XYZ file of C-alpha atoms in Angstrom:
55
model
C 20.111 23.700 27.240
C 22.244 21.882 24.320
C 19.390 19.595 23.528
C 16.886 22.153 23.570
C 19.665 23.451 21.227
C 20.594 20.986 18.969
C 16.981 20.510 18.094
C 16.692 24.311 17.522
C 19.509 24.078 14.757
C 18.442 20.735 13.290
C 15.753 22.614 10.831
C 17.889 24.801 9.651
C 20.774 22.104 9.195
C 18.253 20.093 7.198
C 17.085 22.828 5.323
C 20.944 23.523 4.341
C 21.490 19.581 3.683
C 18.027 19.378 1.581
C 18.222 22.341 -0.223
C 22.343 22.407 -1.292
C 22.442 18.880 -3.001
C 19.425 19.744 -5.360
C 21.729 23.201 -6.462
C 24.973 20.550 -6.831
C 22.732 18.345 -8.875
C 21.843 20.982 -11.303
C 25.134 21.699 -11.922
C 26.256 18.053 -12.277
C 23.839 17.463 -14.497
C 24.308 20.321 -16.905
C 28.183 20.221 -16.511
C 27.670 16.537 -17.183
C 25.261 17.472 -20.243
C 28.184 20.037 -21.752
C 30.879 18.001 -21.115
C 28.946 14.901 -22.870
C 28.146 16.916 -25.446
C 31.827 18.456 -25.793
C 33.546 15.198 -26.672
C 30.569 14.080 -28.518
C 31.603 16.911 -30.881
C 35.050 16.553 -30.757
C 35.466 13.256 -31.290
C 32.921 13.881 -34.463
C 35.225 16.277 -35.781
C 38.249 14.413 -35.312
C 36.519 11.435 -37.030
C 35.809 14.157 -40.393
C 39.180 15.075 -40.055
C 40.306 11.751 -40.399
C 38.095 10.607 -43.265
C 38.485 14.046 -45.651
C 42.540 14.128 -45.188
C 43.639 11.725 -46.956
C 41.396 13.401 -49.752
């Protein structure tokens, strides 16, 4: 009975583990994209203010 129930539950687990990382991957890519752009804007602002602060 146990091998049959494991085989019956296996496809659901495979689908869950197959679909979940894609959603996490897209979220991770979007977060990496947003954070990198925020850091670039912050660095540009610091450089701009640093150059124009003395004048």
